[in-house]
Coordinates of C-alpha atoms and ligand atoms in Angstrom, one line a residue:
M1 CA -66.3 -13.8 33.9
A2 CA -65.0 -16.3 31.4
K3 CA -61.6 -17.9 31.8
V4 CA -59.6 -16.3 29.0
S5 CA -56.6 -18.5 29.0
G6 CA -56.9 -21.1 31.8
I7 CA -53.7 -22.5 33.3
P8 CA -50.7 -20.3 32.6
S9 CA -48.4 -21.6 29.8
A10 CA -44.6 -22.0 30.2
S11 CA -44.1 -18.8 28.1
A12 CA -46.4 -16.8 30.4
V13 CA -44.2 -17.9 33.3
E14 CA -41.0 -16.5 31.9
T15 CA -42.0 -12.8 31.8
P16 CA -42.8 -11.3 35.2
E17 CA -46.5 -11.0 35.7
L18 CA -46.4 -8.2 38.1
D19 CA -43.9 -5.6 39.3
P20 CA -41.7 -7.5 41.8
T21 CA -42.6 -5.1 44.6
Q22 CA -46.4 -5.4 43.9
D23 CA -48.5 -7.2 46.4
P24 CA -50.4 -9.9 44.5
F25 CA -53.3 -9.4 46.8
A26 CA -53.5 -5.6 45.9
R27 CA -56.5 -4.4 43.9
E28 CA -54.5 -3.6 40.8
S29 CA -52.8 -7.0 40.9
I30 CA -56.1 -8.8 41.2
Q31 CA -57.7 -6.8 38.4
H32 CA -54.7 -7.5 36.1
L33 CA -54.7 -11.2 36.9
V34 CA -58.5 -11.5 36.3
A35 CA -58.2 -9.6 33.1
R36 CA -55.5 -12.0 31.9
Y37 CA -56.6 -15.4 33.3
G38 CA -60.3 -14.9 33.9
S39 CA -62.1 -16.0 37.1
P40 CA -62.5 -17.7 39.5
L41 CA -58.9 -17.4 40.6
F42 CA -57.1 -18.8 43.6
I43 CA -54.0 -16.6 44.1
V44 CA -51.2 -18.0 46.2
D45 CA -48.4 -15.6 47.4
A46 CA -45.0 -17.4 47.8
Q47 CA -43.7 -14.5 49.9
R48 CA -46.5 -14.9 52.4
L49 CA -45.9 -18.7 52.6
R50 CA -42.2 -18.0 53.4
Q51 CA -43.2 -15.3 56.0
Q52 CA -45.5 -17.7 57.7
Y53 CA -43.0 -20.5 57.7
H54 CA -40.2 -18.2 59.1
R55 CA -42.5 -16.6 61.7
L56 CA -43.5 -20.0 63.1
A57 CA -39.9 -21.2 63.0
A58 CA -38.9 -18.1 65.0
A59 CA -41.7 -18.7 67.5
L60 CA -40.6 -22.4 68.0
P61 CA -36.8 -22.3 67.9
G62 CA -35.2 -25.7 67.7
V63 CA -38.4 -27.3 66.4
D64 CA -38.1 -28.8 62.9
L65 CA -41.2 -27.8 60.9
H66 CA -42.7 -30.5 58.7
Y67 CA -45.2 -28.7 56.4
A68 CA -48.3 -30.9 56.3
L69 CA -49.2 -31.0 52.6
K70 CA -52.9 -31.6 52.9
P71 CA -54.2 -28.0 53.3
L72 CA -52.5 -26.7 50.1
P73 CA -50.6 -29.3 48.2
Q74 CA -49.6 -27.4 45.1
A75 CA -46.2 -28.1 43.6
P76 CA -45.1 -24.4 43.7
V77 CA -46.0 -24.3 47.4
I78 CA -43.8 -27.4 48.0
A79 CA -41.0 -25.8 46.0
T80 CA -41.2 -22.6 47.9
L81 CA -41.2 -24.3 51.3
R82 CA -38.5 -26.7 50.3
D83 CA -36.2 -23.8 49.3
A84 CA -37.1 -22.1 52.6
G85 CA -35.7 -25.1 54.5
A86 CA -38.9 -26.9 55.5
Y87 CA -39.3 -30.5 56.3
F88 CA -42.5 -32.3 55.1
D89 CA -45.4 -34.3 56.6
L90 CA -46.9 -36.8 54.2
A91 CA -50.0 -38.9 54.6
T92 CA -50.8 -40.4 51.2
N93 CA -49.2 -41.9 48.1
G94 CA -50.2 -38.8 46.1
E95 CA -48.3 -36.7 48.6
V96 CA -45.3 -39.0 48.4
D97 CA -45.3 -38.7 44.6
L98 CA -45.5 -34.9 44.8
V99 CA -42.5 -34.4 47.1
R100 CA -40.5 -37.0 45.1
R101 CA -41.3 -35.0 41.9
M102 CA -40.2 -31.8 43.7
G103 CA -36.8 -33.3 44.5
V104 CA -37.4 -33.2 48.3
A105 CA -34.9 -35.4 50.1
P106 CA -36.8 -38.3 51.7
E107 CA -34.9 -37.9 55.0
R108 CA -36.7 -34.6 55.3
C109 CA -40.1 -36.3 55.3
I110 CA -42.2 -38.3 57.8
H111 CA -45.3 -40.3 57.0
T112 CA -48.0 -39.5 59.6
H113 CA -51.2 -41.3 58.6
P114 CA -52.0 -43.5 61.6
I115 CA -53.9 -46.0 59.3
K116 CA -52.1 -47.2 56.2
R117 CA -52.5 -49.8 53.5
D118 CA -49.5 -52.0 52.8
S119 CA -49.1 -50.2 49.5
D120 CA -48.9 -46.8 51.4
I121 CA -46.1 -48.2 53.5
R122 CA -44.2 -49.7 50.5
T123 CA -44.6 -46.5 48.4
A124 CA -43.2 -44.3 51.2
L125 CA -40.4 -46.8 51.9
A126 CA -39.5 -47.0 48.2
Y127 CA -39.1 -43.2 48.2
G128 CA -36.9 -43.4 51.3
V129 CA -39.2 -42.3 54.2
R130 CA -38.2 -44.1 57.4
T131 CA -40.5 -42.6 60.1
F132 CA -44.1 -43.7 60.3
V133 CA -46.9 -43.2 62.8
I134 CA -49.0 -45.9 64.5
D135 CA -51.7 -45.7 67.2
N136 CA -52.9 -49.3 67.7
P137 CA -51.5 -52.9 67.8
D138 CA -52.8 -53.9 64.3
E139 CA -51.1 -51.0 62.7
L140 CA -47.9 -51.8 64.6
R141 CA -48.0 -55.4 63.3
K142 CA -48.0 -54.1 59.7
F143 CA -44.4 -53.1 60.3
V144 CA -43.1 -56.5 61.3
K145 CA -41.9 -57.2 57.8
F146 CA -40.3 -53.7 57.4
R147 CA -38.8 -53.7 60.9
R148 CA -35.2 -53.2 59.7
Q149 CA -36.1 -50.1 57.7
V150 CA -38.4 -48.1 59.9
S151 CA -38.7 -46.4 63.2
L152 CA -42.1 -45.4 64.5
L153 CA -43.9 -42.7 66.4
I154 CA -46.8 -43.6 68.6
R155 CA -49.6 -41.1 68.3
V156 CA -51.3 -40.3 71.5
A157 CA -54.8 -38.8 71.7
F158 CA -55.4 -35.5 73.5
H159 CA -59.1 -34.7 73.1
S160 CA -59.7 -31.0 72.4
P161 CA -63.4 -30.2 72.2
D162 CA -62.4 -26.5 71.9
A163 CA -60.4 -27.0 68.7
V164 CA -62.4 -26.3 65.5
C165 CA -61.4 -29.8 64.2
D166 CA -60.8 -32.3 67.0
L167 CA -58.6 -34.9 65.4
S168 CA -58.2 -37.1 68.5
R169 CA -61.8 -38.2 68.0
K170 CA -60.5 -40.3 65.1
F171 CA -56.8 -40.9 65.7
G172 CA -54.4 -41.6 68.5
C173 CA -54.3 -44.1 71.4
E174 CA -55.3 -43.3 74.9
I175 CA -52.5 -42.4 77.3
Q176 CA -52.9 -45.7 79.2
A177 CA -52.4 -47.7 75.9
V178 CA -48.9 -46.4 75.2
G179 CA -47.2 -48.8 77.6
G180 CA -48.9 -51.8 75.9
L181 CA -47.8 -50.6 72.4
L182 CA -44.2 -50.1 73.6
A183 CA -44.2 -53.6 75.1
L184 CA -45.6 -55.1 71.9
A185 CA -43.1 -53.2 69.8
A186 CA -40.3 -54.5 71.9
Q187 CA -41.6 -58.1 71.5
L188 CA -41.9 -57.6 67.7
R189 CA -38.5 -56.0 67.6
I190 CA -39.8 -52.8 66.0
K191 CA -38.1 -49.6 66.9
I192 CA -40.2 -46.9 68.5
E193 CA -38.5 -43.5 67.9
G194 CA -40.9 -41.3 69.9
L195 CA -44.4 -40.0 70.4
S196 CA -46.6 -37.7 68.5
F197 CA -49.9 -35.9 69.0
H198 CA -52.2 -33.4 67.3
V199 CA -54.2 -31.2 69.6
G200 CA -56.8 -30.4 66.8
S201 CA -56.7 -27.9 64.0
Q202 CA -57.2 -24.2 64.6
A203 CA -56.5 -24.8 68.3
A204 CA -58.3 -22.4 70.7
G205 CA -55.3 -22.0 72.9
S206 CA -51.9 -23.5 73.7
S207 CA -52.9 -25.2 77.0
M208 CA -53.5 -28.5 75.3
F209 CA -50.1 -28.4 73.7
V210 CA -48.6 -27.8 77.2
E211 CA -50.5 -30.6 78.8
A212 CA -49.7 -33.0 75.9
I213 CA -46.0 -32.2 76.1
G214 CA -45.9 -32.8 79.8
V215 CA -47.7 -36.1 79.5
C216 CA -45.6 -37.3 76.6
W217 CA -42.4 -36.4 78.4
E218 CA -43.5 -38.5 81.4
L219 CA -44.3 -41.4 79.0
M220 CA -40.9 -41.0 77.3
Q221 CA -39.1 -41.1 80.7
E222 CA -41.0 -44.2 81.7
A223 CA -40.1 -45.8 78.4
G224 CA -36.5 -45.0 79.0
Q225 CA -36.6 -46.7 82.4
G226 CA -38.0 -49.7 80.7
G227 CA -35.1 -49.7 78.2
Q228 CA -36.8 -48.0 75.2
N229 CA -35.1 -44.8 74.4
L230 CA -37.6 -42.4 72.8
V231 CA -35.7 -39.6 71.1
T232 CA -38.4 -37.7 69.2
L233 CA -41.5 -35.8 70.2
D234 CA -43.8 -34.6 67.4
I235 CA -46.1 -31.8 68.6
G236 CA -48.3 -31.9 65.5
G237 CA -50.1 -29.0 63.9
G238 CA -53.1 -27.0 65.0
F239 CA -51.4 -23.5 65.1
P240 CA -54.2 -21.0 64.5
V241 CA -54.7 -18.1 62.1
D242 CA -57.0 -15.2 61.8
Y243 CA -60.3 -15.7 60.0
L244 CA -63.4 -13.6 60.9
Q245 CA -62.1 -13.7 64.5
R246 CA -58.5 -12.8 65.3
S247 CA -56.4 -15.6 66.8
T248 CA -53.6 -15.1 69.4
P249 CA -50.4 -13.9 67.6
I250 CA -48.2 -16.9 67.1
E251 CA -45.3 -15.6 69.2
E252 CA -47.7 -15.3 72.2
F253 CA -49.4 -18.6 71.3
C254 CA -46.1 -20.5 71.3
A255 CA -44.6 -18.9 74.4
P256 CA -46.1 -21.5 76.8
I257 CA -45.2 -24.3 74.3
R258 CA -41.6 -23.1 74.3
E259 CA -41.5 -23.1 78.1
A260 CA -43.0 -26.6 78.2
L261 CA -40.4 -27.9 75.7
K262 CA -37.6 -26.6 77.9
T263 CA -38.5 -29.2 80.5
L264 CA -37.5 -32.0 78.1
A265 CA -34.0 -33.4 77.9
P266 CA -32.0 -31.3 75.4
E267 CA -31.2 -34.3 73.2
V268 CA -34.9 -34.9 72.4
R269 CA -35.6 -34.0 68.8
I270 CA -38.8 -31.9 68.6
I271 CA -40.7 -31.7 65.4
A272 CA -44.1 -30.2 64.4
E273 CA -46.5 -30.7 61.5
P274 CA -48.0 -27.3 60.7
G275 CA -50.4 -27.0 57.8
R276 CA -53.0 -24.3 58.2
Y277 CA -50.6 -21.7 59.8
I278 CA -48.3 -21.7 56.8
A279 CA -51.0 -22.0 54.1
A280 CA -54.1 -20.1 55.2
P281 CA -52.9 -16.5 55.0
A282 CA -51.0 -17.2 51.7
A283 CA -54.0 -17.5 49.4
M284 CA -56.9 -15.4 48.3
A285 CA -60.0 -16.6 46.3
V286 CA -61.2 -14.2 43.6
A287 CA -64.7 -14.8 42.2
A288 CA -66.8 -12.8 39.8
V289 CA -70.6 -12.0 40.0
M290 CA -72.3 -14.1 37.2
G291 CA -75.7 -12.8 37.9
R292 CA -77.9 -11.2 40.5
A293 CA -81.5 -11.1 41.7
L294 CA -83.5 -9.0 44.2
R295 CA -85.4 -11.5 46.3
N296 CA -87.4 -10.5 49.3
G297 CA -85.5 -7.2 49.7
R298 CA -82.1 -8.7 49.6
W299 CA -79.7 -8.8 46.7
W300 CA -78.6 -12.3 45.8
Y301 CA -75.3 -12.3 43.9
Y302 CA -74.4 -15.6 42.2
L303 CA -70.6 -16.0 42.0
D304 CA -68.5 -18.3 39.8
D305 CA -67.1 -19.9 42.9
G306 CA -68.9 -21.3 45.9
L307 CA -69.3 -24.1 48.5
Y308 CA -68.5 -26.8 45.9
G309 CA -65.4 -24.9 45.0
S310 CA -62.9 -22.8 46.9
Y311 CA -65.4 -22.1 49.7
S312 CA -65.7 -25.9 50.4
G313 CA -63.7 -25.2 53.6
Q314 CA -66.9 -23.7 55.0
V315 CA -68.4 -27.2 54.9
F316 CA -65.4 -29.5 55.5
D317 CA -63.1 -27.3 57.6
H318 CA -65.9 -25.5 59.4
M319 CA -64.4 -22.1 58.7
N320 CA -65.9 -18.8 57.6
Y321 CA -63.8 -16.5 55.5
P322 CA -63.5 -12.7 55.5
V323 CA -65.1 -11.6 52.2
E324 CA -65.2 -8.2 50.5
A325 CA -66.2 -6.7 47.2
L326 CA -63.6 -5.2 45.1
V327 CA -65.7 -2.1 44.3
P328 CA -65.5 1.5 45.5
S329 CA -67.2 1.9 48.9
G330 CA -70.7 3.3 48.9
S331 CA -74.1 2.7 50.5
T332 CA -74.6 -0.9 51.3
H333 CA -77.6 -3.2 51.1
P334 CA -78.5 -6.6 52.7
S335 CA -76.9 -9.1 50.4
V336 CA -76.4 -12.8 49.9
L337 CA -73.4 -14.4 48.2
A338 CA -74.2 -17.7 46.5
G339 CA -72.2 -20.2 44.6
P340 CA -72.8 -21.0 40.9
T341 CA -74.2 -24.6 41.2
C342 CA -77.9 -25.5 41.1
D343 CA -77.9 -26.7 44.7
G344 CA -79.8 -24.5 47.1
F345 CA -77.2 -25.4 49.8
D346 CA -74.5 -23.6 47.7
V347 CA -74.7 -20.3 49.6
I348 CA -71.6 -18.7 51.0
N349 CA -73.1 -16.0 53.2
E350 CA -76.7 -14.8 53.6
N351 CA -76.1 -11.9 56.0
L352 CA -73.8 -9.4 54.4
E353 CA -74.0 -5.7 53.8
L354 CA -72.4 -5.0 50.4
P355 CA -72.5 -2.1 47.9
K356 CA -74.7 -2.8 45.0
L357 CA -72.8 -5.1 42.7
E358 CA -72.9 -5.5 38.9
V359 CA -72.2 -8.6 36.8
G360 CA -68.4 -9.0 36.6
D361 CA -67.6 -7.3 39.9
L362 CA -65.2 -9.3 42.0
I363 CA -65.5 -10.8 45.4
L364 CA -62.4 -11.5 47.4
G365 CA -62.0 -14.2 50.1
R366 CA -59.1 -13.8 52.4
S367 CA -57.2 -16.3 54.6
M368 CA -58.3 -19.0 52.1
G369 CA -55.1 -21.0 51.7
A370 CA -55.9 -24.0 54.0
Y371 CA -58.4 -26.7 53.3
T372 CA -60.3 -24.7 50.6
W373 CA -59.2 -25.3 47.1
A374 CA -57.8 -28.7 48.3
T375 CA -61.3 -29.9 49.0
A376 CA -63.0 -28.2 46.1
T377 CA -65.0 -30.2 43.5
D378 CA -66.1 -29.6 40.0
F379 CA -69.7 -30.4 40.7
N380 CA -72.1 -29.3 38.0
F381 CA -69.0 -29.0 35.7
F382 CA -68.1 -25.7 37.3
P383 CA -64.3 -26.0 37.2
R384 CA -62.2 -25.3 40.2
A385 CA -60.6 -21.9 40.4
T386 CA -57.4 -21.5 38.4
V387 CA -54.4 -21.5 40.8
L388 CA -51.8 -18.8 40.2
T389 CA -48.8 -18.8 42.5
L390 CA -46.8 -15.6 42.4
D391 CA -43.4 -15.0 43.8
R392 CA -42.2 -11.3 43.8
G393 CA -44.1 -10.7 40.6
R394 CA -43.2 -13.9 38.8
L395 CA -45.8 -16.5 38.1
L396 CA -44.4 -19.9 39.2
P397 CA -44.9 -22.8 36.8
E398 CA -47.8 -25.1 37.8
D399 CA -45.5 -28.1 38.1
G400 CA -43.2 -26.1 40.5
R401 CA -40.1 -26.5 38.4
Ligands
PLP1 C1 -51.5 -35.8 61.0 C2 -51.7 -34.4 60.7 N1 -50.7 -33.6 60.8 C3 -50.8 -32.3 60.6 C4 -52.0 -31.7 60.2 C5 -52.0 -30.2 59.9 O1 -52.7 -29.6 60.9 P1 -53.0 -28.0 60.9 O2 -53.4 -27.7 59.5 O3 -54.0 -27.8 61.9 O4 -51.7 -27.4 61.3 C6 -53.1 -32.5 60.1 C7 -54.4 -32.0 59.8 O5 -55.4 -32.6 59.6 C8 -53.0 -33.9 60.4 O6 -54.0 -34.7 60.3

C-alpha cells in the first residue's frame, strides 16, 4: 500500500486522530491510520510507554529509572517519559542532542558508554552531564583533564550466557580489576561515584541481578574501608518482556532484586537503565502485503516491511515477534512472510499458518518497540516505516514539541 501522506504535518497533529478512548492498536485504529498515512507504519502508544515506566517504577521502589534511549529514540517517546518523571541514559552525541532539544535537565542524565571519544565527553559535559562510566585504565585516564567536573561509575562485568544479549562479553571490568581502577582513580584524583553493571538484555531471570548486587555491595564496602566512598549503584537494564514466549511478570521478576537491594546501606542511591522493558510493548509494526506467490505448496506473502526494516531486530536483537494478519479468521494455510527487498535473506517467518491473504491485507507485529525501527535501514530504497506516536487519540508531533 502506497504512503499517502508520509510524515504527519503540524496541522494533522492538532486535530485528534482517534477517539481519546480508542486503543491505537485496535483493528479500527490501525485501519484508519493506514488509510490515512499508508504503510508500513510503526505505531507507538504513549499510554503504554507510561504504563511500562510506572509499572517498573512500582516494582523497583526507590530506584531512579534512567530510560536508555537506544531501543526507541524518538522525540515524542522522550517527551512522554520526561513528563512521566523519567531520568535518561545516554550513550552517544546524537542522544545528547536529542534530550537537549527535548529540554531534559542534564542533571537527570548519565552517560553510560564505557568507551568514548574525547568529543563524546566534551559534548556531554557541555550539555551538563556529570556522571560517566568507565571500565578500564585508559578510559579512566581520559577524565584527568575533566576531573573537576565529573564523577564516574566503574562498570563491572557479570557474564550472563542465558541472557539473549550478553553485554558483559564486550564491556565491563572483571571483579578483581575494580580495586586497581579505584587505586588509579585515587592517584589521578578522579572521583568514583559508584559501580554499575548490565546483566544482559532480555535477562532470563533475576538471579544474576541478585548476585551482581551482592558482589558490588561488597566492593563498595571495601572501597569505603580504603577511604573511597561509593554512593551510587547502577543496576543497568535487562528487564524482560513478552515476545513469542512469556516472560516472568515484572513484579515477580523484581521481587528478589528488591530483597537484594535492602541489604545495601539506605544512603546508597540506586539507579537503573531500562530500555526494552519500557519500549517494547509500546509499539506495533503494521505492514501490507505487496504481492504473493504460491511456491512449493506454501503461500509466500511479500510485505512492504521486513528484515531490513522494522523486523531488523530479528537479526540484530535476536528476537522473534508475535505476528498476525488483520483479516477475519478462517481456514489457514502454510505461509511465509517475506520482506520487500531483493535479498533472499529478507524473510521474516517461513513457518506460519495464516488465512489466505490478498494484496493490501495487513500484517501486525507486536512487542516491536525495542531495537527494531531503531536498527532499520532503507536498503533497496524501501523507506523505513512511518512512525506515528499517539497519545489518547492525539498524534504527537514528530519533533516531540
Ligand atoms: C549501557 C546500557 N544501558 C542500558 C541498556 C538497555 O538495556 P535493556 O534494553 O536490556 O533494558 C543497554 C542496552 O544495550 C546498554 O548497553
